[in-house]
Coordinates of C-alpha atoms and ligand atoms in Angstrom, one line a residue:
M1 CA 66.0 -55.5 21.0
R2 CA 67.4 -52.7 23.1
F3 CA 70.9 -53.5 21.8
G4 CA 69.5 -53.4 18.2
R5 CA 67.9 -50.0 18.7
N6 CA 71.1 -48.6 20.1
L7 CA 73.0 -49.9 17.2
F8 CA 70.5 -48.2 14.9
A9 CA 70.9 -44.9 16.8
L10 CA 74.7 -45.2 16.5
A11 CA 74.4 -45.8 12.8
T12 CA 72.2 -42.7 12.4
V13 CA 74.7 -40.6 14.3
S14 CA 77.6 -41.9 12.2
A15 CA 75.7 -41.1 9.0
L16 CA 75.0 -37.6 10.2
L17 CA 78.7 -37.1 11.1
L18 CA 79.8 -38.4 7.8
S19 CA 77.5 -36.1 5.9
A20 CA 78.7 -33.2 7.9
T21 CA 82.3 -33.8 7.0
A22 CA 81.5 -34.7 3.4
V23 CA 80.1 -31.4 2.4
A24 CA 83.3 -30.5 0.8
G25 CA 84.9 -31.4 -2.5
T26 CA 88.2 -31.5 -4.3
V27 CA 89.3 -29.4 -7.2
T28 CA 92.1 -30.8 -9.3
G29 CA 93.6 -30.2 -12.7
T30 CA 96.6 -29.7 -14.9
V31 CA 98.2 -26.5 -16.1
K32 CA 99.9 -26.5 -19.5
F33 CA 102.0 -24.0 -21.4
E34 CA 100.5 -23.2 -24.8
G35 CA 102.6 -21.9 -27.7
N36 CA 106.3 -22.0 -28.4
A37 CA 108.3 -22.0 -25.2
P38 CA 110.9 -19.2 -25.2
K39 CA 114.5 -20.2 -24.9
L40 CA 116.1 -19.2 -21.7
R41 CA 119.7 -18.8 -20.7
P42 CA 121.1 -20.6 -17.7
L43 CA 121.4 -18.7 -14.4
K44 CA 124.8 -17.1 -14.0
M45 CA 125.8 -18.8 -10.8
D46 CA 129.5 -18.3 -11.6
A47 CA 129.2 -14.9 -10.0
D48 CA 129.5 -16.8 -6.7
P49 CA 131.9 -19.8 -7.0
G50 CA 130.3 -21.3 -3.9
C51 CA 127.0 -21.5 -5.8
A52 CA 128.5 -22.7 -9.0
K53 CA 130.2 -25.6 -7.1
K54 CA 126.9 -26.9 -5.9
H55 CA 125.8 -27.9 -9.4
S56 CA 127.3 -30.1 -12.1
T57 CA 124.8 -29.0 -14.8
P58 CA 123.6 -25.6 -16.0
Q59 CA 120.7 -24.3 -13.8
M60 CA 117.7 -22.9 -15.7
P61 CA 115.5 -20.1 -14.4
E62 CA 112.5 -21.4 -12.5
V63 CA 110.2 -19.0 -14.4
L64 CA 109.6 -21.7 -17.0
A65 CA 109.3 -25.1 -15.3
L66 CA 108.0 -27.3 -18.1
G67 CA 107.4 -31.1 -18.0
D68 CA 106.5 -33.6 -20.7
G69 CA 103.9 -32.2 -23.0
N70 CA 104.5 -28.7 -21.8
T71 CA 102.9 -29.2 -18.5
M72 CA 103.8 -26.3 -16.3
G73 CA 105.2 -26.0 -12.8
N74 CA 105.4 -23.1 -10.3
I75 CA 101.8 -22.1 -10.9
F76 CA 99.9 -20.9 -7.8
V77 CA 96.3 -22.2 -8.0
Y78 CA 93.7 -21.1 -5.5
V79 CA 90.0 -20.9 -4.7
K80 CA 88.7 -17.3 -4.7
G81 CA 86.1 -16.0 -2.4
V82 CA 86.0 -18.7 0.3
S83 CA 84.3 -17.3 3.4
G84 CA 84.7 -18.7 6.9
N85 CA 87.4 -18.9 9.5
F86 CA 90.2 -21.3 8.8
P87 CA 92.9 -21.7 11.5
A88 CA 96.5 -21.6 10.4
P89 CA 98.3 -25.0 10.4
S90 CA 100.6 -25.5 13.4
E91 CA 103.4 -26.7 11.1
A92 CA 105.5 -24.1 9.4
A93 CA 105.6 -23.2 5.8
V94 CA 109.2 -23.7 4.8
L95 CA 111.3 -21.8 2.2
D96 CA 114.8 -23.2 1.8
Q97 CA 117.9 -21.6 0.3
K98 CA 119.4 -24.6 -1.4
G99 CA 121.9 -24.7 -4.3
C100 CA 121.6 -20.9 -4.4
K101 CA 117.9 -21.2 -5.3
Y102 CA 114.8 -20.7 -3.3
V103 CA 113.0 -24.0 -2.8
P104 CA 110.1 -23.9 -3.5
H105 CA 110.1 -21.1 -6.0
V106 CA 106.4 -20.4 -5.5
M107 CA 104.5 -21.1 -2.3
G108 CA 101.5 -20.2 -0.1
V109 CA 101.4 -19.5 3.6
M110 CA 98.4 -18.7 5.8
V111 CA 98.0 -15.6 7.8
G112 CA 99.5 -16.3 11.3
Q113 CA 101.3 -19.4 10.1
T114 CA 105.0 -19.7 10.9
F115 CA 107.1 -18.9 7.8
K116 CA 110.4 -20.6 8.2
V117 CA 113.4 -19.6 6.1
L118 CA 116.2 -22.2 6.0
N119 CA 119.8 -21.8 4.8
S120 CA 120.9 -25.3 3.7
D121 CA 123.8 -23.9 1.6
G122 CA 126.4 -23.1 4.2
L123 CA 126.9 -19.9 2.3
L124 CA 125.9 -16.2 2.9
H125 CA 122.4 -15.4 1.6
N126 CA 120.4 -12.3 2.4
V127 CA 116.7 -12.9 2.5
H128 CA 114.7 -9.8 1.6
S129 CA 110.9 -9.8 1.3
L130 CA 109.1 -7.2 -0.8
P131 CA 105.5 -7.1 0.4
K132 CA 103.2 -4.2 0.0
V133 CA 100.8 -5.0 2.8
N134 CA 102.7 -7.0 5.3
Q135 CA 105.9 -5.9 7.1
S136 CA 109.0 -6.4 5.1
F137 CA 112.1 -8.3 6.4
N138 CA 115.6 -8.0 5.2
R139 CA 118.1 -10.3 6.9
A140 CA 121.7 -11.5 6.2
M141 CA 121.9 -15.2 6.7
P142 CA 125.6 -16.1 6.9
A143 CA 126.6 -19.8 6.7
T144 CA 126.2 -20.2 10.5
V145 CA 122.6 -18.9 10.4
T146 CA 120.5 -21.8 9.2
E147 CA 117.0 -20.7 10.2
A148 CA 114.9 -17.6 10.5
E149 CA 111.2 -17.4 11.4
Y150 CA 108.5 -14.8 10.4
T151 CA 104.7 -14.6 10.3
F152 CA 102.5 -12.5 8.1
D153 CA 99.5 -10.9 9.7
K154 CA 97.6 -9.8 6.6
E155 CA 96.3 -11.4 3.5
E156 CA 98.5 -10.5 0.6
F157 CA 98.5 -12.1 -2.9
M158 CA 101.9 -12.9 -4.3
F159 CA 104.9 -10.8 -3.3
K160 CA 108.5 -11.4 -4.1
I161 CA 111.4 -12.5 -1.9
K162 CA 114.8 -11.9 -3.2
C163 CA 118.4 -12.5 -2.2
D164 CA 120.6 -9.4 -2.1
V165 CA 123.7 -11.5 -2.6
H166 CA 122.6 -13.5 -5.6
P167 CA 120.5 -11.5 -8.1
W168 CA 119.1 -14.6 -9.8
M169 CA 117.4 -15.8 -6.6
G170 CA 113.7 -15.1 -6.3
A171 CA 110.7 -16.7 -4.7
Y172 CA 107.0 -15.7 -4.7
V173 CA 104.8 -16.0 -1.7
G174 CA 101.0 -15.7 -1.3
V175 CA 99.6 -15.0 2.2
M176 CA 96.2 -16.7 2.3
T177 CA 93.2 -16.6 4.8
H178 CA 92.3 -20.2 3.9
P179 CA 94.1 -23.4 3.0
F180 CA 92.6 -23.9 -0.4
F181 CA 95.6 -23.4 -2.6
D182 CA 98.3 -25.5 -4.2
V183 CA 101.4 -25.0 -6.4
T184 CA 101.9 -27.2 -9.5
G185 CA 104.9 -29.4 -10.0
T186 CA 106.5 -29.7 -13.5
D187 CA 103.7 -32.3 -14.2
G188 CA 101.4 -29.3 -14.1
K189 CA 99.1 -31.0 -11.6
F190 CA 97.4 -29.4 -8.6
E191 CA 94.9 -30.7 -6.1
I192 CA 92.9 -28.7 -3.6
S193 CA 90.9 -30.8 -1.2
G194 CA 88.4 -30.0 1.6
V195 CA 86.8 -27.2 -0.4
P196 CA 83.4 -26.3 1.2
A197 CA 80.6 -27.0 -1.3
G198 CA 79.7 -23.9 -3.4
N199 CA 80.3 -22.0 -6.6
Y200 CA 83.8 -20.6 -7.0
E201 CA 86.3 -19.0 -9.2
I202 CA 89.5 -20.9 -9.4
E203 CA 92.5 -18.8 -10.4
A204 CA 95.9 -19.9 -11.7
W205 CA 98.7 -17.4 -11.3
H206 CA 102.1 -17.3 -13.0
E207 CA 104.8 -14.7 -12.2
K208 CA 105.2 -13.5 -15.8
L209 CA 102.1 -14.8 -17.7
G210 CA 99.5 -13.4 -15.3
T211 CA 96.3 -15.2 -14.2
K212 CA 93.7 -17.4 -15.7
T213 CA 90.3 -17.9 -14.1
S214 CA 87.7 -20.6 -14.4
T215 CA 84.4 -21.2 -12.5
V216 CA 83.5 -24.4 -10.8
T217 CA 80.6 -25.8 -8.7
V218 CA 81.9 -27.9 -5.8
G219 CA 79.4 -30.4 -4.5
D220 CA 79.4 -32.9 -1.7
S221 CA 82.4 -35.1 -1.7
D222 CA 83.0 -34.9 -5.4
T223 CA 86.0 -34.0 -7.5
Q224 CA 85.9 -31.3 -10.1
T225 CA 88.6 -31.0 -12.8
V226 CA 89.7 -27.6 -14.0
D227 CA 92.5 -27.4 -16.5
F228 CA 94.3 -24.2 -17.4
A229 CA 96.4 -23.2 -20.4
M230 CA 99.0 -20.5 -19.9
S231 CA 100.4 -18.5 -22.8
V232 CA 102.5 -15.5 -23.5
P233 CA 100.0 -12.5 -23.7
K234 CA 99.8 -11.0 -27.2
K235 CA 101.1 -7.5 -27.4
Ligands
CU301 CU1 121.6 -15.9 -2.0

């Protein structure tokens, strides 16, 4: 009997623990481009033969990263107005310079998280951040310098990083106080998990097309779907 009672107690504790961790949900969805996609010209990588040599096909600007059915990549999607303290992950957020492009083109990093810039190209790049709130960095990375590390100590939504050697190179970074963000791939999909239950605005951001916002109620351990359509704003 005693054993049975202990088992019952254990089951009750487990259930309590489970419910404590389950008060969070997932927000997922797809971003699509609506309208006629503008025709873009390939990047002029010939300006640096070292860059041109790294590709056998024309490289298109990352500003328009469309997949089948006009699904849209490089969209930063995040939950607005999350309160609470969220520790920065111990692993670094990594921005690579590869094929004379920034990979990824759009990314998030948390306040205090290590932001690691790699140079996989074996070429000279100059990584130059253009924040308005955080401290800027501007650093030549010759072929021999393969890594540089920074941290951002303030929240800042989307600033540009550029390369002073290659004018077509650009990346966009959001410095966040919480981990509830994602960037779409060309399949347009995002998934943000572990969102504390509550009512939120979800915002989708594109470097040229601006933002789209939607509201969502996240319940206990459920998944909410929020889709976005991006279009060229009418003049
Ligand atoms: Cu460069």
